[in-house]
């Protein structure tokens, strides 16, 4: 069974950093591209970033370029999202997802609240 | 960016058919594949894949869900609607970066 378990969310002040993790199991992690998708409270879904199966390629939405870094450790079957210079508008639940052409499997999400 | 437009809400009766539409600002087909996918999200839960590549049923999804369409016009059909189907439904395109989602259609009971 595919499982994706996010962790690392919480309350953080504007301008500070936070690192999210996503532990994967039930599939061969290094065979798949992975992504982060966020959802602000009571809002819709927004793609944040994608990383290729081997980590060689990364893609970001414009609003997080230069502030967020997606990475992976295939030996640990873990996906990461380093979030720097956080803003109030980054407040959201962050989901990790396994990608084929679609977001096939999703974790349960971790809530990040950016507030002073 | 490709913009996906969905109606915000749809009211339906149990055991009736629900049709949820998604219109895209650009063609999302390429070489015979529709890069259009549908997700269901219940309150407090993560999204779940229902339909991929326009019309393919994801694993474990009941056959009362179906997807159709091509180009810029796509439809998710639920027939018949059951109580467990009350949720918000999102379309998503993966033809071009960035991948984008529709605003979601909240399925409500009449």
mmCIF file of C-alpha atoms in Angstrom:
data_model
loop_
_atom_site.group_PDB
_atom_site.id
_atom_site.type_symbol
_atom_site.label_atom_id
_atom_site.label_comp_id
_atom_site.label_asym_id
_atom_site.label_seq_id
_atom_site.Cartn_x
_atom_site.Cartn_y
_atom_site.Cartn_z
ATOM 1 C CA UNK A 1 0.000 0.000 0.000
ATOM 2 C CA UNK A 2 1.331 3.422 -0.971
ATOM 3 C CA UNK A 3 1.798 5.649 2.066
ATOM 4 C CA UNK A 4 2.982 9.253 2.225
ATOM 5 C CA UNK A 5 3.344 10.822 5.660
ATOM 6 C CA UNK A 6 4.174 14.518 5.989
ATOM 7 C CA UNK A 7 5.678 16.139 9.054
ATOM 8 C CA UNK A 8 7.352 19.351 10.127
ATOM 9 C CA UNK A 9 4.488 21.844 9.978
ATOM 10 C CA UNK A 10 3.465 24.257 12.712
ATOM 11 C CA UNK A 11 3.465 27.930 13.643
ATOM 12 C CA UNK A 12 6.326 30.072 12.334
ATOM 13 C CA UNK A 13 6.965 33.799 12.297
ATOM 14 C CA UNK A 14 7.124 35.749 9.036
ATOM 15 C CA UNK A 15 10.617 35.780 7.584
ATOM 16 C CA UNK A 16 11.641 32.580 9.330
ATOM 17 C CA UNK A 17 12.275 29.117 7.874
ATOM 18 C CA UNK A 18 10.665 25.712 8.132
ATOM 19 C CA UNK A 19 11.476 22.307 6.631
ATOM 20 C CA UNK A 20 8.789 19.792 5.748
ATOM 21 C CA UNK A 21 9.398 16.084 5.282
ATOM 22 C CA UNK A 22 7.396 13.392 3.549
ATOM 23 C CA UNK A 23 8.191 9.748 4.345
ATOM 24 C CA UNK A 24 7.218 7.379 1.550
ATOM 25 C CA UNK A 25 6.574 3.649 1.697
ATOM 26 C CA UNK A 26 4.828 0.914 -0.249
ATOM 27 C CA UNK A 27 6.472 1.687 -3.575
ATOM 28 C CA UNK A 28 9.904 2.121 -5.143
ATOM 29 C CA UNK A 29 10.483 5.769 -4.250
ATOM 30 C CA UNK A 30 13.329 6.409 -6.673
ATOM 31 C CA UNK A 31 11.149 5.426 -9.646
ATOM 32 C CA UNK A 32 8.798 8.400 -9.294
ATOM 33 C CA UNK A 33 8.751 12.150 -9.578
ATOM 34 C CA UNK A 34 7.333 13.771 -6.460
ATOM 35 C CA UNK A 35 5.607 17.063 -5.725
ATOM 36 C CA UNK A 36 4.315 19.391 -3.051
ATOM 37 C CA UNK A 37 0.823 20.872 -3.381
ATOM 38 C CA UNK A 38 -0.648 23.390 -0.954
ATOM 39 C CA UNK A 39 -4.121 24.462 0.086
ATOM 40 C CA UNK A 40 -4.732 27.707 1.947
ATOM 41 C CA UNK A 41 -7.555 27.578 4.525
ATOM 42 C CA UNK A 42 -10.943 27.275 2.803
ATOM 43 C CA UNK A 43 -9.259 27.664 -0.604
ATOM 44 C CA UNK A 44 -8.399 25.477 -3.582
ATOM 45 C CA UNK A 45 -5.334 23.447 -4.484
ATOM 46 C CA UNK A 46 -2.090 24.985 -5.757
ATOM 47 C CA UNK A 47 0.950 23.185 -7.051
ATOM 48 C CA UNK A 48 4.141 24.288 -5.286
ATOM 49 C CA UNK A 49 7.102 22.303 -6.617
ATOM 50 C CA UNK A 50 8.130 19.100 -8.378
ATOM 51 C CA UNK A 51 11.328 17.071 -8.305
ATOM 52 C CA UNK A 52 12.315 14.388 -10.769
ATOM 53 C CA UNK A 53 12.807 10.773 -9.696
ATOM 54 C CA UNK A 54 16.576 11.177 -9.423
ATOM 55 C CA UNK A 55 16.607 14.718 -8.082
ATOM 56 C CA UNK A 56 18.263 16.122 -11.179
ATOM 57 C CA UNK A 57 15.393 18.435 -12.135
ATOM 58 C CA UNK A 58 13.256 20.728 -10.025
ATOM 59 C CA UNK A 59 10.371 23.042 -10.860
ATOM 60 C CA UNK A 60 8.678 25.737 -8.764
ATOM 61 C CA UNK A 61 5.656 27.988 -8.921
ATOM 62 C CA UNK A 62 6.690 31.597 -9.436
ATOM 63 C CA UNK A 63 5.632 32.788 -5.976
ATOM 64 C CA UNK A 64 8.069 30.442 -4.205
ATOM 65 C CA UNK A 65 11.057 30.558 -6.562
ATOM 66 C CA UNK A 66 14.160 31.572 -4.660
ATOM 67 C CA UNK A 67 12.485 30.941 -1.284
ATOM 68 C CA UNK A 68 11.524 27.248 -1.326
ATOM 69 C CA UNK A 69 13.756 24.284 -2.175
ATOM 70 C CA UNK A 70 12.447 20.806 -2.960
ATOM 71 C CA UNK A 71 14.822 17.900 -2.446
ATOM 72 C CA UNK A 72 14.798 14.169 -1.865
ATOM 73 C CA UNK A 73 16.837 11.429 -0.248
ATOM 74 C CA UNK A 74 16.175 8.266 -2.224
ATOM 75 C CA UNK A 75 18.122 6.142 0.268
ATOM 76 C CA UNK A 76 15.664 7.235 2.962
ATOM 77 C CA UNK A 77 12.583 7.348 0.684
ATOM 78 C CA UNK A 78 11.949 10.863 1.911
ATOM 79 C CA UNK A 79 10.906 14.082 0.180
ATOM 80 C CA UNK A 80 11.654 17.511 1.628
ATOM 81 C CA UNK A 81 10.528 21.108 1.236
ATOM 82 C CA UNK A 82 12.811 23.780 2.702
ATOM 83 C CA UNK A 83 10.785 26.945 3.109
ATOM 84 C CA UNK A 84 12.722 30.178 3.716
ATOM 85 C CA UNK A 85 11.613 33.809 4.060
ATOM 86 C CA UNK A 86 8.103 32.666 4.882
ATOM 87 C CA UNK A 87 5.203 35.048 4.327
ATOM 88 C CA UNK A 88 1.694 35.125 5.730
ATOM 89 C CA UNK A 89 0.369 34.096 2.310
ATOM 90 C CA UNK A 90 2.332 30.809 2.584
ATOM 91 C CA UNK A 91 -0.091 29.719 5.325
ATOM 92 C CA UNK A 92 -1.596 26.470 4.048
ATOM 93 C CA UNK A 93 -1.780 22.729 4.395
ATOM 94 C CA UNK A 94 1.072 21.217 2.420
ATOM 95 C CA UNK A 95 0.578 17.828 0.777
ATOM 96 C CA UNK A 96 3.225 15.659 -0.793
ATOM 97 C CA UNK A 97 2.136 13.665 -3.819
ATOM 98 C CA UNK A 98 3.485 10.940 -6.055
ATOM 99 C CA UNK A 99 3.345 11.862 -9.705
ATOM 100 C CA UNK A 100 2.869 10.012 -12.931
ATOM 101 C CA UNK A 101 1.084 12.393 -15.302
ATOM 102 C CA UNK A 102 -1.349 13.045 -12.447
ATOM 103 C CA UNK A 103 -1.027 13.422 -8.694
ATOM 104 C CA UNK A 104 -1.766 9.768 -8.095
ATOM 105 C CA UNK A 105 -1.281 9.492 -4.332
ATOM 106 C CA UNK A 106 -1.398 12.141 -1.625
ATOM 107 C CA UNK A 107 -0.285 12.337 1.966
ATOM 108 C CA UNK A 108 -2.580 13.548 4.729
ATOM 109 C CA UNK A 109 -0.951 16.980 4.755
ATOM 110 C CA UNK A 110 0.817 19.146 7.304
ATOM 111 C CA UNK A 111 -0.410 22.616 8.282
ATOM 112 C CA UNK A 112 1.994 25.549 8.120
ATOM 113 C CA UNK A 113 0.828 28.755 9.779
ATOM 114 C CA UNK A 114 2.908 31.878 9.196
ATOM 115 C CA UNK A 115 2.016 34.479 11.803
ATOM 116 C CA UNK A 116 3.614 36.730 14.368
ATOM 117 C CA UNK B 1 -0.549 29.477 -17.269
ATOM 118 C CA UNK B 2 -3.499 27.327 -18.315
ATOM 119 C CA UNK B 3 -6.625 28.440 -16.451
ATOM 120 C CA UNK B 4 -9.249 25.840 -15.476
ATOM 121 C CA UNK B 5 -12.779 27.048 -14.815
ATOM 122 C CA UNK B 6 -15.346 25.114 -12.762
ATOM 123 C CA UNK B 7 -18.728 26.133 -11.400
ATOM 124 C CA UNK B 8 -18.422 26.712 -7.630
ATOM 125 C CA UNK B 9 -21.307 24.455 -6.621
ATOM 126 C CA UNK B 10 -23.785 21.905 -7.915
ATOM 127 C CA UNK B 11 -26.921 20.727 -6.125
ATOM 128 C CA UNK B 12 -28.045 17.180 -6.845
ATOM 129 C CA UNK B 13 -30.483 14.614 -5.460
ATOM 130 C CA UNK B 14 -29.367 11.196 -4.278
ATOM 131 C CA UNK B 15 -29.551 8.492 -6.943
ATOM 132 C CA UNK B 16 -29.574 11.122 -9.686
ATOM 133 C CA UNK B 17 -26.789 11.991 -12.126
ATOM 134 C CA UNK B 18 -24.287 14.764 -11.424
ATOM 135 C CA UNK B 19 -22.242 16.328 -14.210
ATOM 136 C CA UNK B 20 -19.364 18.588 -13.249
ATOM 137 C CA UNK B 21 -17.696 20.598 -15.989
ATOM 138 C CA UNK B 22 -14.183 21.942 -16.394
ATOM 139 C CA UNK B 23 -13.181 24.320 -19.170
ATOM 140 C CA UNK B 24 -9.554 25.093 -19.914
ATOM 141 C CA UNK B 25 -8.066 28.248 -21.437
ATOM 142 C CA UNK B 26 -5.912 26.159 -23.774
ATOM 143 C CA UNK B 27 -6.068 22.721 -25.349
ATOM 144 C CA UNK B 28 -4.755 20.113 -22.899
ATOM 145 C CA UNK B 29 -4.656 17.237 -25.381
ATOM 146 C CA UNK B 30 -1.425 16.026 -26.923
ATOM 147 C CA UNK B 31 -0.776 13.005 -29.162
ATOM 148 C CA UNK B 32 -4.141 11.503 -28.314
ATOM 149 C CA UNK B 33 -3.809 11.877 -24.544
ATOM 150 C CA UNK B 34 -5.928 14.291 -22.531
ATOM 151 C CA UNK B 35 -3.787 15.679 -19.731
ATOM 152 C CA UNK B 36 -6.874 16.225 -17.587
ATOM 153 C CA UNK B 37 -7.393 14.616 -14.184
ATOM 154 C CA UNK B 38 -10.112 14.717 -11.529
ATOM 155 C CA UNK B 39 -9.868 14.586 -7.739
ATOM 156 C CA UNK B 40 -12.342 14.289 -4.877
ATOM 157 C CA UNK B 41 -11.733 16.022 -1.563
ATOM 158 C CA UNK B 42 -13.866 15.568 1.533
ATOM 159 C CA UNK B 43 -13.624 18.026 4.457
ATOM 160 C CA UNK B 44 -10.510 17.472 6.533
ATOM 161 C CA UNK B 45 -9.090 14.916 4.102
ATOM 162 C CA UNK B 46 -6.491 14.914 1.394
ATOM 163 C CA UNK B 47 -7.548 14.894 -2.251
ATOM 164 C CA UNK B 48 -8.035 11.523 -3.903
ATOM 165 C CA UNK B 49 -7.485 10.750 -7.570
ATOM 166 C CA UNK B 50 -10.677 9.668 -9.343
ATOM 167 C CA UNK B 51 -9.992 9.947 -13.075
ATOM 168 C CA UNK B 52 -6.708 10.338 -14.944
ATOM 169 C CA UNK B 53 -5.993 11.239 -18.561
ATOM 170 C CA UNK B 54 -9.516 12.352 -19.202
ATOM 171 C CA UNK B 55 -11.400 9.088 -18.858
ATOM 172 C CA UNK B 56 -9.383 6.449 -17.006
ATOM 173 C CA UNK B 57 -10.777 5.292 -13.670
ATOM 174 C CA UNK B 58 -8.193 5.289 -10.894
ATOM 175 C CA UNK B 59 -7.631 2.151 -8.859
ATOM 176 C CA UNK B 60 -10.385 1.378 -6.363
ATOM 177 C CA UNK B 61 -12.767 4.054 -7.656
ATOM 178 C CA UNK B 62 -16.380 2.909 -8.201
ATOM 179 C CA UNK B 63 -17.657 2.669 -11.750
ATOM 180 C CA UNK B 64 -20.364 5.253 -11.046
ATOM 181 C CA UNK B 65 -17.603 7.820 -11.642
ATOM 182 C CA UNK B 66 -16.649 8.540 -15.236
ATOM 183 C CA UNK B 67 -14.752 11.196 -17.148
ATOM 184 C CA UNK B 68 -15.152 12.472 -20.684
ATOM 185 C CA UNK B 69 -14.192 15.294 -22.979
ATOM 186 C CA UNK B 70 -11.257 16.534 -24.970
ATOM 187 C CA UNK B 71 -9.463 19.696 -25.963
ATOM 188 C CA UNK B 72 -10.780 22.410 -23.690
ATOM 189 C CA UNK B 73 -14.037 20.919 -22.383
ATOM 190 C CA UNK B 74 -14.169 18.097 -19.864
ATOM 191 C CA UNK B 75 -16.835 16.505 -17.683
ATOM 192 C CA UNK B 76 -16.883 14.378 -14.567
ATOM 193 C CA UNK B 77 -20.083 12.349 -14.218
ATOM 194 C CA UNK B 78 -21.321 10.620 -11.089
ATOM 195 C CA UNK B 79 -24.251 8.306 -11.789
ATOM 196 C CA UNK B 80 -25.955 7.558 -9.513
ATOM 197 C CA UNK B 81 -24.924 9.961 -6.749
ATOM 198 C CA UNK B 82 -24.577 8.385 -3.319
ATOM 199 C CA UNK B 83 -24.412 10.150 0.036
ATOM 200 C CA UNK B 84 -20.701 9.352 0.306
ATOM 201 C CA UNK B 85 -20.044 11.386 -2.856
ATOM 202 C CA UNK B 86 -20.801 14.723 -1.182
ATOM 203 C CA UNK B 87 -17.443 16.466 -1.510
ATOM 204 C CA UNK B 88 -15.538 19.040 -3.533
ATOM 205 C CA UNK B 89 -14.267 17.991 -6.945
ATOM 206 C CA UNK B 90 -11.221 19.476 -8.661
ATOM 207 C CA UNK B 91 -9.987 19.171 -12.224
ATOM 208 C CA UNK B 92 -6.278 19.523 -12.964
ATOM 209 C CA UNK B 93 -4.168 19.757 -16.117
ATOM 210 C CA UNK B 94 -0.647 18.442 -16.540
ATOM 211 C CA UNK B 95 -0.040 19.291 -20.198
ATOM 212 C CA UNK B 96 2.018 22.381 -19.434
ATOM 213 C CA UNK B 97 3.968 23.747 -16.503
ATOM 214 C CA UNK B 98 2.826 24.903 -14.078
ATOM 215 C CA UNK B 99 0.294 22.183 -13.382
ATOM 216 C CA UNK B 100 -2.931 23.991 -12.524
ATOM 217 C CA UNK B 101 -6.187 23.138 -10.785
ATOM 218 C CA UNK B 102 -9.703 24.363 -11.237
ATOM 219 C CA UNK B 103 -11.274 26.241 -8.357
ATOM 220 C CA UNK B 104 -13.320 23.215 -7.323
ATOM 221 C CA UNK B 105 -17.004 22.310 -7.521
ATOM 222 C CA UNK B 106 -18.754 21.625 -4.246
ATOM 223 C CA UNK B 107 -21.365 18.908 -4.707
ATOM 224 C CA UNK B 108 -24.350 19.523 -2.458
ATOM 225 C CA UNK B 109 -27.614 17.717 -1.818
ATOM 226 C CA UNK B 110 -30.883 19.249 -2.979
#
